[in-house]
Amino acid sequence: MAQRYSSPPDPHAFREAVWDIVRSIPPGSVATYGQIANLVKIPGGISPQDYRAFAPRWVGGAMASCPPDVPWQRVINSQGKISLSGMAGARQRELLESEGIIFDERERIDLKQFAWVGPG
DNA sequence: TCCTTGACTCAGA
DNA sequence: CTCTGAGCCAAGG
């Protein structure tokens, strides 16, 4: 639902940065919330430690409401699994499979094989 | 007003 | 590999 946890110093800028990174994930690859968070520049006024603890959830919050041109389906959790439930989760799996992503019998993606290597 | 519930990750066992 | 609990905060019942 509308859980915001603690918000980043500049929520707007943070979301923009997150969307920008997600847009650069190529089809057939996936990235974790933590990976995205790690690519966003740490906002001023927050310790790297706190950032690491909460940024992944901020990323989730950013994904909860993103522009139509953002491939939100390519963002999953650190376990290689979809964090959505119900129809949204089924939808995400459909989209990923249509890109060639393979799911485990445990509904899990092999990150060794499909994880995005980053912008570089 | 209290309790539950989240687009999360990490360290332990 | 799987299962717990901690860290944090806000909306809804």
Short mmCIF file of C-alpha atoms (C1' of nucleotides) in Angstrom, two decimals:
data_model
loop_
_atom_site.label_atom_id
_atom_site.label_comp_id
_atom_site.label_asym_id
_atom_site.label_seq_id
_atom_site.Cartn_x
_atom_site.Cartn_y
_atom_site.Cartn_z
CA MET A 1 0.00 0.00 0.00
CA ALA A 2 1.14 3.52 0.72
CA GLN A 3 4.03 2.66 2.92
CA ARG A 4 6.67 5.30 2.61
CA TYR A 5 8.95 4.25 5.42
CA SER A 6 11.35 7.11 5.78
CA SER A 7 11.64 9.18 2.66
CA PRO A 8 14.90 10.24 1.06
CA PRO A 9 15.95 13.90 1.57
CA ASP A 10 14.67 14.78 -1.91
CA PRO A 11 11.99 12.23 -2.88
CA HIS A 12 11.39 13.77 -6.29
CA ALA A 13 15.04 13.74 -7.32
CA PHE A 14 15.46 10.26 -5.92
CA ARG A 15 12.57 8.84 -7.94
CA GLU A 16 13.88 10.54 -11.08
CA ALA A 17 17.30 9.02 -10.53
CA VAL A 18 15.82 5.57 -9.96
CA TRP A 19 13.65 5.71 -13.08
CA ASP A 20 16.62 6.88 -15.10
CA ILE A 21 18.63 3.85 -14.05
CA VAL A 22 15.78 1.40 -14.57
CA ARG A 23 15.28 2.77 -18.08
CA SER A 24 18.82 1.73 -18.91
CA ILE A 25 18.26 -1.93 -18.04
CA PRO A 26 18.21 -3.84 -21.34
CA PRO A 27 15.49 -6.39 -22.18
CA GLY A 28 16.33 -9.87 -20.96
CA SER A 29 18.15 -8.57 -17.88
CA VAL A 30 16.99 -7.87 -14.34
CA ALA A 31 18.28 -5.78 -11.43
CA THR A 32 17.56 -5.93 -7.71
CA TYR A 33 16.22 -3.08 -5.61
CA GLY A 34 19.51 -2.98 -3.75
CA GLN A 35 21.46 -2.87 -6.99
CA ILE A 36 19.44 0.10 -8.20
CA ALA A 37 19.90 1.82 -4.86
CA ASN A 38 23.62 1.24 -5.12
CA LEU A 39 23.73 3.01 -8.49
CA VAL A 40 21.90 6.10 -7.26
CA LYS A 41 24.14 8.79 -5.86
CA ILE A 42 23.78 8.88 -2.07
CA PRO A 43 21.83 12.02 -1.11
CA GLY A 44 23.58 14.47 1.18
CA GLY A 45 22.74 14.46 4.88
CA ILE A 46 22.46 10.71 5.20
CA SER A 47 25.05 8.15 6.25
CA PRO A 48 25.99 5.41 3.78
CA GLN A 49 24.93 2.94 6.43
CA ASP A 50 21.41 4.34 6.74
CA TYR A 51 21.22 4.67 3.00
CA ARG A 52 22.02 1.02 2.46
CA ALA A 53 19.40 0.04 5.02
CA PHE A 54 16.51 2.02 3.57
CA ALA A 55 17.25 2.90 -0.02
CA PRO A 56 16.01 -0.44 -1.37
CA ARG A 57 12.57 0.35 0.02
CA TRP A 58 12.70 3.85 -1.39
CA VAL A 59 13.41 2.23 -4.73
CA GLY A 60 10.33 0.10 -4.20
CA GLY A 61 8.37 3.25 -3.47
CA ALA A 62 9.68 4.83 -6.65
CA MET A 63 8.61 1.78 -8.65
CA ALA A 64 5.13 1.90 -7.12
CA SER A 65 4.40 4.95 -9.25
CA CYS A 66 6.56 5.20 -12.32
CA PRO A 67 6.10 6.63 -15.83
CA PRO A 68 4.94 4.24 -18.59
CA ASP A 69 8.33 4.28 -20.25
CA VAL A 70 10.00 2.67 -17.23
CA PRO A 71 10.49 -1.13 -17.49
CA TRP A 72 9.44 -1.72 -13.88
CA GLN A 73 9.16 -5.46 -14.45
CA ARG A 74 12.96 -5.78 -14.64
CA VAL A 75 13.34 -4.85 -10.98
CA ILE A 76 13.15 -7.76 -8.50
CA ASN A 77 14.33 -8.47 -4.96
CA SER A 78 17.74 -9.75 -3.87
CA GLN A 79 16.49 -13.32 -3.76
CA GLY A 80 15.82 -13.23 -7.46
CA LYS A 81 12.10 -13.34 -6.87
CA ILE A 82 9.16 -11.09 -7.67
CA SER A 83 8.09 -8.92 -4.76
CA LEU A 84 4.57 -8.37 -6.01
CA SER A 85 1.62 -10.59 -5.24
CA GLY A 86 -1.59 -11.41 -7.04
CA MET A 87 -2.21 -10.14 -10.54
CA ALA A 88 0.60 -7.63 -10.48
CA GLY A 89 3.07 -10.43 -9.79
CA ALA A 90 1.64 -12.62 -12.55
CA ARG A 91 1.84 -9.67 -14.92
CA GLN A 92 5.49 -9.05 -14.04
CA ARG A 93 6.37 -12.71 -14.61
CA GLU A 94 4.60 -12.67 -17.96
CA LEU A 95 6.52 -9.63 -19.12
CA LEU A 96 9.85 -11.07 -18.02
CA GLU A 97 9.25 -14.45 -19.63
CA SER A 98 8.35 -12.68 -22.86
CA GLU A 99 11.83 -11.14 -22.72
CA GLY A 100 13.46 -14.53 -22.36
CA ILE A 101 13.89 -14.62 -18.58
CA ILE A 102 13.64 -18.15 -17.18
CA PHE A 103 11.92 -18.90 -13.87
CA ASP A 104 12.88 -21.64 -11.43
CA GLU A 105 10.38 -24.23 -10.24
CA ARG A 106 10.59 -22.12 -7.12
CA GLU A 107 9.46 -19.02 -9.02
CA ARG A 108 12.98 -17.70 -8.88
CA ILE A 109 15.29 -16.12 -11.45
CA ASP A 110 18.95 -17.15 -11.68
CA LEU A 111 20.72 -13.88 -10.99
CA LYS A 112 24.06 -15.35 -12.10
CA GLN A 113 22.58 -15.65 -15.54
CA PHE A 114 20.15 -12.76 -15.88
CA ALA A 115 21.39 -10.03 -13.54
CA TRP A 116 22.10 -6.73 -15.24
CA VAL A 117 25.81 -5.90 -15.15
CA GLY A 118 25.22 -2.18 -14.70
CA PRO A 119 25.56 0.91 -16.89
CA GLY A 120 29.23 0.29 -17.57
"C1'" DT B 1 -6.06 4.99 19.68
"C1'" DC B 2 -3.83 0.36 18.81
"C1'" DC B 3 -2.54 -3.11 15.47
"C1'" DT B 4 -1.47 -4.73 10.97
"C1'" DT B 5 0.84 -4.34 6.75
"C1'" DG B 6 3.74 -3.27 3.29
"C1'" DA B 7 7.54 -3.26 -4.92
"C1'" DC B 8 13.61 -4.71 0.98
"C1'" DT B 9 18.15 -6.43 2.56
"C1'" DC B 10 21.46 -8.41 5.63
"C1'" DA B 11 23.35 -11.34 9.28
"C1'" DG B 12 22.62 -15.68 11.90
"C1'" DA B 13 21.28 -20.39 12.68
"C1'" DC C 1 19.36 -23.28 0.47
"C1'" DT C 2 15.53 -21.85 3.84
"C1'" DC C 3 13.66 -19.37 7.85
"C1'" DT C 4 13.95 -15.42 11.54
"C1'" DG C 5 14.36 -11.04 13.32
"C1'" DA C 6 15.92 -6.25 13.15
"C1'" DG C 7 15.93 -1.54 11.14
"C1'" DC C 8 11.86 2.44 10.05
"C1'" DC C 9 7.62 4.88 9.05
"C1'" DA C 10 2.76 5.91 7.64
"C1'" DA C 11 -1.91 4.81 6.05
"C1'" DG C 12 -6.16 2.23 7.00
"C1'" DG C 13 -9.31 -0.64 9.72
#
